[in-house]
PDB file of C-alpha atoms in Angstrom:
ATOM      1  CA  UNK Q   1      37.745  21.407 -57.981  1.00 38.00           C
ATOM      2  CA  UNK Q   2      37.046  17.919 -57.909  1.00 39.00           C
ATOM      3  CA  UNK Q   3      38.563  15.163 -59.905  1.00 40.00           C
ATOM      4  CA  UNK Q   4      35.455  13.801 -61.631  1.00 39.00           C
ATOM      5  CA  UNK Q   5      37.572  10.418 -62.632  1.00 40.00           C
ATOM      6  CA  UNK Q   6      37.996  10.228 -58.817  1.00 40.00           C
ATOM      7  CA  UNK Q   7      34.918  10.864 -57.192  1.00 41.00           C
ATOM      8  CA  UNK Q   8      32.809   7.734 -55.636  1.00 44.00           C
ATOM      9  CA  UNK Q   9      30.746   6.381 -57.586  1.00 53.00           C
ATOM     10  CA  UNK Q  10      31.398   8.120 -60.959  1.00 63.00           C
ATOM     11  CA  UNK Q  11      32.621   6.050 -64.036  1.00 74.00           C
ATOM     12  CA  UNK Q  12      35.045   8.112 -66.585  1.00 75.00           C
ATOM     13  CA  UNK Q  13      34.509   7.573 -70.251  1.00 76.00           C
ATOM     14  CA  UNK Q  14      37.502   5.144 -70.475  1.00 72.00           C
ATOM     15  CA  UNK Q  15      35.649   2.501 -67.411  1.00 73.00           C
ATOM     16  CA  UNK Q  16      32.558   2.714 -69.503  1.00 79.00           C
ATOM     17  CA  UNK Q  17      33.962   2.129 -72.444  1.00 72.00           C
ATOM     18  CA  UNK Q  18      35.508  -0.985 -70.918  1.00 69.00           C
ATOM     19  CA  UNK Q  19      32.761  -2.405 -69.577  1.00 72.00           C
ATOM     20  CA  UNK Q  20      30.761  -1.908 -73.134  1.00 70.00           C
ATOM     21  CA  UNK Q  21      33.960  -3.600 -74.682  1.00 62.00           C
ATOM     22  CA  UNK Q  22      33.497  -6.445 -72.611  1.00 58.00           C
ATOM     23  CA  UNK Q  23      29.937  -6.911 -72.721  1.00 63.00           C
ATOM     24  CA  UNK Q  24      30.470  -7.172 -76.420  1.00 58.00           C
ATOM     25  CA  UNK Q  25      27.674  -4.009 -76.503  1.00 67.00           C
ATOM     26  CA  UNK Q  26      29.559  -2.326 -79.892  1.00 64.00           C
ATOM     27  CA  UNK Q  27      26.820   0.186 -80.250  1.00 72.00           C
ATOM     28  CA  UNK Q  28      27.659   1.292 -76.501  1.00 77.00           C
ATOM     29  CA  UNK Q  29      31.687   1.577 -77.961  1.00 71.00           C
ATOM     30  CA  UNK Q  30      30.671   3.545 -81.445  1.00 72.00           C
ATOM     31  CA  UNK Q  31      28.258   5.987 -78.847  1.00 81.00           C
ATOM     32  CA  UNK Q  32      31.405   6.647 -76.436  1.00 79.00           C
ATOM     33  CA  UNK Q  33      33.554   7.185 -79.430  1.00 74.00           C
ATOM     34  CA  UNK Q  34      31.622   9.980 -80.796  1.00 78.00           C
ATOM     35  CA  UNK Q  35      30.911  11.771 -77.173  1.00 81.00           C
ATOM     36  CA  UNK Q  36      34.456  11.992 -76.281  1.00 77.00           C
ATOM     37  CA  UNK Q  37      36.620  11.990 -79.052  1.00 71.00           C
ATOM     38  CA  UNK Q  38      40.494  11.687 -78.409  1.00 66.00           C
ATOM     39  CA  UNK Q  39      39.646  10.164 -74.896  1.00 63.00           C
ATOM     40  CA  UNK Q  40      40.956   6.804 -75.768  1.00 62.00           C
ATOM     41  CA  UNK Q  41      44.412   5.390 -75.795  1.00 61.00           C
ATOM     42  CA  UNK Q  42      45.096   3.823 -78.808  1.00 56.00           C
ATOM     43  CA  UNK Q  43      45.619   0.422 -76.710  1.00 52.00           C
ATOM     44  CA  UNK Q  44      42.020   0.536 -75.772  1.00 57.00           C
ATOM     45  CA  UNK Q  45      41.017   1.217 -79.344  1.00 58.00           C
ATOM     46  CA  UNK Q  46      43.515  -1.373 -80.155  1.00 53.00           C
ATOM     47  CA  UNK Q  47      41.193  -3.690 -77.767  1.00 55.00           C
ATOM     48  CA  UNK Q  48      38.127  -2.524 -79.302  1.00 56.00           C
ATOM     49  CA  UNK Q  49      38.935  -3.761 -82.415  1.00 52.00           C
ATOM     50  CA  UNK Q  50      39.902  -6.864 -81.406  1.00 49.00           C
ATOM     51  CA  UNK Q  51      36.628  -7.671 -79.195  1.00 54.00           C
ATOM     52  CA  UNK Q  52      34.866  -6.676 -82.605  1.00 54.00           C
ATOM     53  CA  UNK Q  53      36.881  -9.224 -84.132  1.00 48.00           C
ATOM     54  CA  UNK Q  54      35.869 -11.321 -81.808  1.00 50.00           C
ATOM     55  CA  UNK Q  55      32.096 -10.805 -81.674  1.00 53.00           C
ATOM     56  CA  UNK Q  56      31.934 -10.887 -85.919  1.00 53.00           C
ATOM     57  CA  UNK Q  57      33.930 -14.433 -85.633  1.00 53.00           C
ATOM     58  CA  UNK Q  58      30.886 -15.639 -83.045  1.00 58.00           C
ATOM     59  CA  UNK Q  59      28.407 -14.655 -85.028  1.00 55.00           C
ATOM     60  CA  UNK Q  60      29.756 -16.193 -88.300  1.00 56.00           C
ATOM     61  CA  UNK Q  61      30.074 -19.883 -86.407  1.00 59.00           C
ATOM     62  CA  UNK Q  62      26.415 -18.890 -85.319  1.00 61.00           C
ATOM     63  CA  UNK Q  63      25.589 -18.280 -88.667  1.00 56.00           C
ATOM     64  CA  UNK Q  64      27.309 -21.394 -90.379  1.00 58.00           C
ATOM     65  CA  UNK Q  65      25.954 -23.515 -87.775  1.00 61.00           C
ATOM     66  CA  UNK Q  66      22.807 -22.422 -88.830  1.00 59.00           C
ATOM     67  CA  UNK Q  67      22.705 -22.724 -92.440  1.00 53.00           C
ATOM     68  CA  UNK Q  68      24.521 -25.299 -93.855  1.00 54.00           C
ATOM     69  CA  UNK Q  69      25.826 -27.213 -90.561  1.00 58.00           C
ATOM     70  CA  UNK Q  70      29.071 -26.435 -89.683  1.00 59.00           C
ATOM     71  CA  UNK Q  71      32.411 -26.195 -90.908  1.00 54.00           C
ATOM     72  CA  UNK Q  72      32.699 -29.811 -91.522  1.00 56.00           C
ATOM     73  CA  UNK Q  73      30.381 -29.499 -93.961  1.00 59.00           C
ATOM     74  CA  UNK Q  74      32.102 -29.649 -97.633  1.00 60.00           C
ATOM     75  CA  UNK Q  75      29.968 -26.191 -98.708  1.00 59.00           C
ATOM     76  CA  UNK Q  76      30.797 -24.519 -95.934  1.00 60.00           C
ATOM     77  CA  UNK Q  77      34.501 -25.016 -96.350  1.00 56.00           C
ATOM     78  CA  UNK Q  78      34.203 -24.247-100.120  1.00 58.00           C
ATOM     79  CA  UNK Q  79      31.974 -20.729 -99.362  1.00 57.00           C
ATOM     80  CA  UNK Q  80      34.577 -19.661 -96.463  1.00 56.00           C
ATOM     81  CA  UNK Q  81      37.739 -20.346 -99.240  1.00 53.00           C
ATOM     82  CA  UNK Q  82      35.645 -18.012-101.729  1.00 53.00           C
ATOM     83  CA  UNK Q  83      35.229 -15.651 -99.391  1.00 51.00           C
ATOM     84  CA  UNK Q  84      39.091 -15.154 -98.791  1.00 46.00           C
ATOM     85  CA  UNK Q  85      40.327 -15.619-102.268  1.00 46.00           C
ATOM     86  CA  UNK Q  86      37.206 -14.345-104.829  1.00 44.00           C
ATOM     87  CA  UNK Q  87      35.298 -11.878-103.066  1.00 43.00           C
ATOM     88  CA  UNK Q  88      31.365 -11.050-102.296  1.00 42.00           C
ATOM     89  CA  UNK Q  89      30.282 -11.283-105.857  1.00 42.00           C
ATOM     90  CA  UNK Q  90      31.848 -15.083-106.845  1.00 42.00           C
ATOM     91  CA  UNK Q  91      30.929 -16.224-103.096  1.00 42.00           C
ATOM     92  CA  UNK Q  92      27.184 -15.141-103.604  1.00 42.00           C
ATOM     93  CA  UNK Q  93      27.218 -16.394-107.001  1.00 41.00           C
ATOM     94  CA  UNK Q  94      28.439 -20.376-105.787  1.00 40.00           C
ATOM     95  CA  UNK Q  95      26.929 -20.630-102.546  1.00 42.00           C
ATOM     96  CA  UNK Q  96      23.988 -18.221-102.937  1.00 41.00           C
ATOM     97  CA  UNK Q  97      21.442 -20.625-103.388  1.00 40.00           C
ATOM     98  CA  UNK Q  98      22.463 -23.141-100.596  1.00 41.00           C
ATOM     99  CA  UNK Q  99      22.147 -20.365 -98.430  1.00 42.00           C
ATOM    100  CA  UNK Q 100      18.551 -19.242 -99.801  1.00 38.00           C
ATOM    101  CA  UNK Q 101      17.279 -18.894 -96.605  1.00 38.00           C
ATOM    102  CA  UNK Q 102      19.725 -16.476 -95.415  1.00 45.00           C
ATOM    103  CA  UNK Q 103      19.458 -14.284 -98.807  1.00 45.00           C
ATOM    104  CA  UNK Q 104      21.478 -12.157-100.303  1.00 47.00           C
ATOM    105  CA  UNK Q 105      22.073  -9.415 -97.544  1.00 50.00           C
ATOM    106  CA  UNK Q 106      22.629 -11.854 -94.852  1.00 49.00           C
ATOM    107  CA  UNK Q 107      25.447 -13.242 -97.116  1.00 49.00           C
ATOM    108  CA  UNK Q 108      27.365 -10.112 -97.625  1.00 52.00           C
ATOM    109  CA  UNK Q 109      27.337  -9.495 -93.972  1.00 52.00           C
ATOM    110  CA  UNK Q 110      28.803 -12.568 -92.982  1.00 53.00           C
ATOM    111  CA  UNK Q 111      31.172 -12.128 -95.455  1.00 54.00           C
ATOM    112  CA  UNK Q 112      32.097  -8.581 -93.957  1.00 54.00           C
ATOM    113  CA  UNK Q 113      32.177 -10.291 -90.584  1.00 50.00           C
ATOM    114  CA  UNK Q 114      34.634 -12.620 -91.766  1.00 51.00           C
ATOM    115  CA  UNK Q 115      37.057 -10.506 -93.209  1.00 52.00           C
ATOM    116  CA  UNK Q 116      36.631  -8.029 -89.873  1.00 50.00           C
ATOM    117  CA  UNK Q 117      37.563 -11.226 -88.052  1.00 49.00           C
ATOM    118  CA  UNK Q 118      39.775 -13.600 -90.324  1.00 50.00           C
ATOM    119  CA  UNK Q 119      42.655 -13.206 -87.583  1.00 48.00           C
ATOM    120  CA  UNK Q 120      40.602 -14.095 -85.042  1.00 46.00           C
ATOM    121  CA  UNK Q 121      39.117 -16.830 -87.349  1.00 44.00           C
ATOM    122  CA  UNK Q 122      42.375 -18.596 -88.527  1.00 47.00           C
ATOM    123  CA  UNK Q 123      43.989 -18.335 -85.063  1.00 46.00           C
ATOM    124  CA  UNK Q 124      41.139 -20.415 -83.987  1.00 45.00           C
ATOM    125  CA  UNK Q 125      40.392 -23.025 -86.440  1.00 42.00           C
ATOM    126  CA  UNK Q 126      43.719 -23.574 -88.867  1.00 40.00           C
ATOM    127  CA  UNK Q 127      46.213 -22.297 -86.195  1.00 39.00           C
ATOM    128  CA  UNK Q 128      48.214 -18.931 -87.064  1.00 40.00           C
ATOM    129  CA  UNK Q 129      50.772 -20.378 -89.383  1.00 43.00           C
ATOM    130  CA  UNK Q 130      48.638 -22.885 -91.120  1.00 48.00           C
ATOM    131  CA  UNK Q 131      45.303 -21.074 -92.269  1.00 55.00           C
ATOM    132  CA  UNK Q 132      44.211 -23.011 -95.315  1.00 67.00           C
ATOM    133  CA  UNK Q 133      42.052 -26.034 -94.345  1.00 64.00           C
ATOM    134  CA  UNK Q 134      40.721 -28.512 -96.687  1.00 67.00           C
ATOM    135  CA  UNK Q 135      39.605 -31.929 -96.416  1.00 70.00           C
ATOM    136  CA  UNK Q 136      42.264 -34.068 -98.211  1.00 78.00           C
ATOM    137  CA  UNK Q 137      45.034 -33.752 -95.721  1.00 78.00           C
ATOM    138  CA  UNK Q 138      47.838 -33.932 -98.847  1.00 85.00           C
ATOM    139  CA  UNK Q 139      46.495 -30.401-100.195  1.00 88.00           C
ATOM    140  CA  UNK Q 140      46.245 -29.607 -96.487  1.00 82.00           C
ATOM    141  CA  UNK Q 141      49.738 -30.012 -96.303  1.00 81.00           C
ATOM    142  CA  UNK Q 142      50.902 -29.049 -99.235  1.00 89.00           C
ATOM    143  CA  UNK Q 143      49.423 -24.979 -99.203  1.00 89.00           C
ATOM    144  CA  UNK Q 144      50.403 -24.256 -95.495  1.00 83.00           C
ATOM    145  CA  UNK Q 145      53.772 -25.851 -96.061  1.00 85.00           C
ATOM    146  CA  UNK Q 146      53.982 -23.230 -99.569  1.00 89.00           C
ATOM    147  CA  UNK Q 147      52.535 -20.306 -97.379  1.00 84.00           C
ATOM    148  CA  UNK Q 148      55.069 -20.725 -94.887  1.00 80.00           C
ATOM    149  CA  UNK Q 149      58.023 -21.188 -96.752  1.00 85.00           C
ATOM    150  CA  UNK Q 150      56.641 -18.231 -98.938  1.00 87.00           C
ATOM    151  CA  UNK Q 151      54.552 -16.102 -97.123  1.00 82.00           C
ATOM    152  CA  UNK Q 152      51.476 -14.891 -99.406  1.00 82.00           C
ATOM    153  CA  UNK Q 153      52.120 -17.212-102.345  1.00 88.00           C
ATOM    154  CA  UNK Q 154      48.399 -18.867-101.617  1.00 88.00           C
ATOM    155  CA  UNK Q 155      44.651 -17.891-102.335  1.00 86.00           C
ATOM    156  CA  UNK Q 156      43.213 -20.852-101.636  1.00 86.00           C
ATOM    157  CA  UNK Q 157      42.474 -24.261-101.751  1.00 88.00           C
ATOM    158  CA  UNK Q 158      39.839 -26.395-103.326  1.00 88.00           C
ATOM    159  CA  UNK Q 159      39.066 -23.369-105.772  1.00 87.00           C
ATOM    160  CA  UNK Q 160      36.011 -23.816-108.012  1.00 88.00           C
ATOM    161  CA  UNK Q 161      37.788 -22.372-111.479  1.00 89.00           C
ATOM    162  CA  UNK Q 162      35.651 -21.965-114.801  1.00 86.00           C
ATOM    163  CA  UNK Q 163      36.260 -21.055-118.699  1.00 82.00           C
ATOM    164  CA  UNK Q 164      35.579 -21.851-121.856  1.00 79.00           C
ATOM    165  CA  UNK Q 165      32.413 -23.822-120.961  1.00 83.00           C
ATOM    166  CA  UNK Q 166      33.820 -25.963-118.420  1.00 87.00           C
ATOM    167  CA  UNK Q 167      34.180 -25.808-115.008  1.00 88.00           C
ATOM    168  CA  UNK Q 168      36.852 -27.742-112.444  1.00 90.00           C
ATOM    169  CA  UNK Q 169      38.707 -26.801-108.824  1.00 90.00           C
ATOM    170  CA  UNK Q 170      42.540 -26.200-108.209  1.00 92.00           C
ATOM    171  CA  UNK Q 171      43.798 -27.827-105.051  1.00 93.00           C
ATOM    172  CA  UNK Q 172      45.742 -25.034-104.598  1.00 93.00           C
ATOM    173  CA  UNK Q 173      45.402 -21.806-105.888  1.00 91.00           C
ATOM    174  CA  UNK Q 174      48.552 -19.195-106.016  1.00 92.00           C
ATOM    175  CA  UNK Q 175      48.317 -15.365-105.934  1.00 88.00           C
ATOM    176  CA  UNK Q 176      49.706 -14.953-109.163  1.00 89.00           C
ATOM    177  CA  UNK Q 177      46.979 -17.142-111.327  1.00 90.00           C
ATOM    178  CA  UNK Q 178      48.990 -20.151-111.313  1.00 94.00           C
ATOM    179  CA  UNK Q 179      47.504 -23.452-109.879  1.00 96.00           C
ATOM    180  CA  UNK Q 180      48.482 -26.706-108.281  1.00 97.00           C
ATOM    181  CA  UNK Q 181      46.935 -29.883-108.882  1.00 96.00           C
ATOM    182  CA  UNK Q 182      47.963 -32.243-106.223  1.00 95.00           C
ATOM    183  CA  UNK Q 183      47.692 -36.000-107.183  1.00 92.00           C
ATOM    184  CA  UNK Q 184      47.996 -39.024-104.674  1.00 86.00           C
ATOM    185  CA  UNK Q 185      49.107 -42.404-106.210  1.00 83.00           C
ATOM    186  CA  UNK Q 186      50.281 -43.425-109.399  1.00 83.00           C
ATOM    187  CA  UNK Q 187      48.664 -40.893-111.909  1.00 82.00           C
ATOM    188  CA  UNK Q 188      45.972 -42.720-112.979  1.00 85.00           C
ATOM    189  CA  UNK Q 189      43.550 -39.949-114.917  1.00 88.00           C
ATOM    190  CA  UNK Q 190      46.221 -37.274-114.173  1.00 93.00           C
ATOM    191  CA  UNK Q 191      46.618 -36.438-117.816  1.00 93.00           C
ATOM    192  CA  UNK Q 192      42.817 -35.370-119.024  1.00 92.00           C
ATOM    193  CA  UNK Q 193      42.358 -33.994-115.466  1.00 93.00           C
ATOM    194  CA  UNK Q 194      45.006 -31.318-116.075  1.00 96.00           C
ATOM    195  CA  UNK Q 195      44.415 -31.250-119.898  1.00 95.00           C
ATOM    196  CA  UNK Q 196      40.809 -29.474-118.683  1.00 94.00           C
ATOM    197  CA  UNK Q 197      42.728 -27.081-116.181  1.00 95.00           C
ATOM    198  CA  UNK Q 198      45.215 -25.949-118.877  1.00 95.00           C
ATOM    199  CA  UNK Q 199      41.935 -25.154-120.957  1.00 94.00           C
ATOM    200  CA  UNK Q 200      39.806 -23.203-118.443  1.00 92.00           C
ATOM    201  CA  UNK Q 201      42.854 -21.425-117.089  1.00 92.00           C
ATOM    202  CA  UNK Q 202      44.406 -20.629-120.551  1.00 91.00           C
ATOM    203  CA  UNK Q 203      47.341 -22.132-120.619  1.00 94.00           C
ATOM    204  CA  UNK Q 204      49.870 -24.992-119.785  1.00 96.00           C
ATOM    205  CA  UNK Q 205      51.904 -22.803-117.674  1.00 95.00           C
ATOM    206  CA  UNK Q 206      48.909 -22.133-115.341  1.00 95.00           C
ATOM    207  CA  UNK Q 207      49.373 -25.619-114.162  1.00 97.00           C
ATOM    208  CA  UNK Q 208      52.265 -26.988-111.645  1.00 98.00           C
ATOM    209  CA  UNK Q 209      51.609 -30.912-110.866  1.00 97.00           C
ATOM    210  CA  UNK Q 210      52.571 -32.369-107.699  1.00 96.00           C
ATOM    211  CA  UNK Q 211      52.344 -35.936-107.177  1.00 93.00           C
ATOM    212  CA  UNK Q 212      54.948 -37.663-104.536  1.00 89.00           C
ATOM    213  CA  UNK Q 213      53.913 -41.205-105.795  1.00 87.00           C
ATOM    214  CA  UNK Q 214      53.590 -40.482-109.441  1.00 92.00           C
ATOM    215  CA  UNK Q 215      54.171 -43.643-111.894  1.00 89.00           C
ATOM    216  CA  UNK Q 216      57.222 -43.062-114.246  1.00 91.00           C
ATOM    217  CA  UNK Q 217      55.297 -43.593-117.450  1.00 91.00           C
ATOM    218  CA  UNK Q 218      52.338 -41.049-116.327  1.00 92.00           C
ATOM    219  CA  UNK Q 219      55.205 -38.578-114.965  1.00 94.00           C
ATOM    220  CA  UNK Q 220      57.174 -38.509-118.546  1.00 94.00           C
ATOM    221  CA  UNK Q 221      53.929 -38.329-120.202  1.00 94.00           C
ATOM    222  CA  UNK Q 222      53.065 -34.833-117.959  1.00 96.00           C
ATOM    223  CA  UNK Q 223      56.419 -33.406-119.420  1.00 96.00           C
ATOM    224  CA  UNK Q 224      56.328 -34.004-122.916  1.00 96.00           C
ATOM    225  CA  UNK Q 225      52.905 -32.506-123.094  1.00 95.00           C
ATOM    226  CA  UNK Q 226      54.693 -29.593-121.473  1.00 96.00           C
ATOM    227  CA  UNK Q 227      53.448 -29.371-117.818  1.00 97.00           C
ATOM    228  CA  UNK Q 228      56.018 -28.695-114.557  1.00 97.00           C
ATOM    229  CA  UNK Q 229      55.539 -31.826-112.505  1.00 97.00           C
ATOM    230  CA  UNK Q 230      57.270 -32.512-109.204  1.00 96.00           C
ATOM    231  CA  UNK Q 231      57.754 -35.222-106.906  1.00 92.00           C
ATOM    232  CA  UNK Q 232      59.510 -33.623-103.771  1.00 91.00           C
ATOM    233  CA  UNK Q 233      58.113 -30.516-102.086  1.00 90.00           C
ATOM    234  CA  UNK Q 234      61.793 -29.370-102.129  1.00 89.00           C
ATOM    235  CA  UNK Q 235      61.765 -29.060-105.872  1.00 93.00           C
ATOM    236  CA  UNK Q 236      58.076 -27.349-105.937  1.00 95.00           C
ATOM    237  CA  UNK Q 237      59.534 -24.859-103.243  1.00 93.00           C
ATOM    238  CA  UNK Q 238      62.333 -23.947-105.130  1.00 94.00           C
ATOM    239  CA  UNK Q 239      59.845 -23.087-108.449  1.00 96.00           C
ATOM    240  CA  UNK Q 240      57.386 -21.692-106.846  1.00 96.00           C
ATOM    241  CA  UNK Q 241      59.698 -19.269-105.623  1.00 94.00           C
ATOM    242  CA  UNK Q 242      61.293 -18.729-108.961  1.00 94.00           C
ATOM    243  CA  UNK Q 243      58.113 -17.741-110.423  1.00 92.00           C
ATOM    244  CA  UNK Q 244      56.980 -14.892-107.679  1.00 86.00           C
TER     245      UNK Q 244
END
């Protein structure tokens, strides 16, 4: 009898299956799959879903690239933080019309692609432990120092919130509803900004200040009109645990 997976010239299911992986040629994987079910190991399927990964996260940057010019663009960062933390429905209902050309179904599969290929996405772009990005450096900072001290604690950053007729964004935006506004300098304006958050959020407790530089005055202000305000990420770490 002879050894099929042997014999010159013959490729088993496995070599062709590699070759399809590499080639990026998914349809080629999905056929394979369904003619020989079971033949795989589970590190090759392991492998397969990585190269999909893969091949999603290349056509997203195609697709970015394309329609609203990269990820430096201020839109494009704001779309790719809805798609993580709000879903399909609130990124097509912000960024929809920036990305007319695209439409609709072109928008929910890139957001499908992203999500297949977020790992391979953040490993890329933010680096694995710090996969919020956001162009002020101090919210930067501030929600990849939170996520790795408490793993899972952020949603997002720069997160367009609305209610009760008004609309704002939340530097930082925690899984359990709770936001952060992070202020450089003294405080100037500090008190009506977070005056508008407390409305469209529902509530003074929804809101956690953090300000290294804050001016006395503004910071005494914050407390007697009953908002958490901290100077030392230290002291935010230590609440922000309390309250998960």
């Amino acid at each position: 009898m002879v050894n099929n997976e042997m014999h010159l010239g013959f490729k088993s299911p496995s070599d062709r299956y590699k070759e399809a992986l590499y080639a990026g040629d998914v349809a080629a994987m999905e056929k394979l799959q369904k003619e020989f079910p079971g033949v795989f190991t589970s590190a090759e399927k392991n492998m397969s879903d990585l190269r999909q990964a893969e091949l999603n996260q290349a056509g997203i940057e195609r697709f970015i690239n394309e329609k609203c010019g990269g990820l430096s663009n201020t839109q494009c960062q704001t779309a790719i933080s809805n798609w993580l933390t709000q879903g399909d429905q609130r990124a097509l209902a912000i960024f929809g019309g920036t990305l007319a050309l695209g439409g609709p179904s072109a928008i929910r599969a890139l957001i499908s692609a992203y999500k297949a290929g977020k790992e391979v996405w953040d490993t890329k772009y933010f680096g694995r432990n710090e996969p919020f990005g956001s162009k002020d450096p101090m919210v930067n900072n501030t929600a990849n120092r939170l996520n790795n001290e408490i793993p899972g604690a952020v949603s997002g950053v720069g997160v367009r919130i609305s209610g009760a007729g008004r609309t704002s964004d939340a530097d930082v935006m925690l899984t359990n509803g709770v936001m952060i506004e992070v202020k450089s300098g003294g405080g100037t304006g500090i008190n009506s900004q977070v005056a508008k958050q407390a409305e469209i959020m529902g509530g003074k407790d929804k809101i956690i200040v953090y300000a290294p530089d804050i001016g006395g005055a503004a910071q005494r202000q914050l407390i007697s009109n009953g908002y958490k305000v901290f100077r030392n990420m230290e002291d935010l770490i230590k609440y922000i645990k309390q309250i998960f």
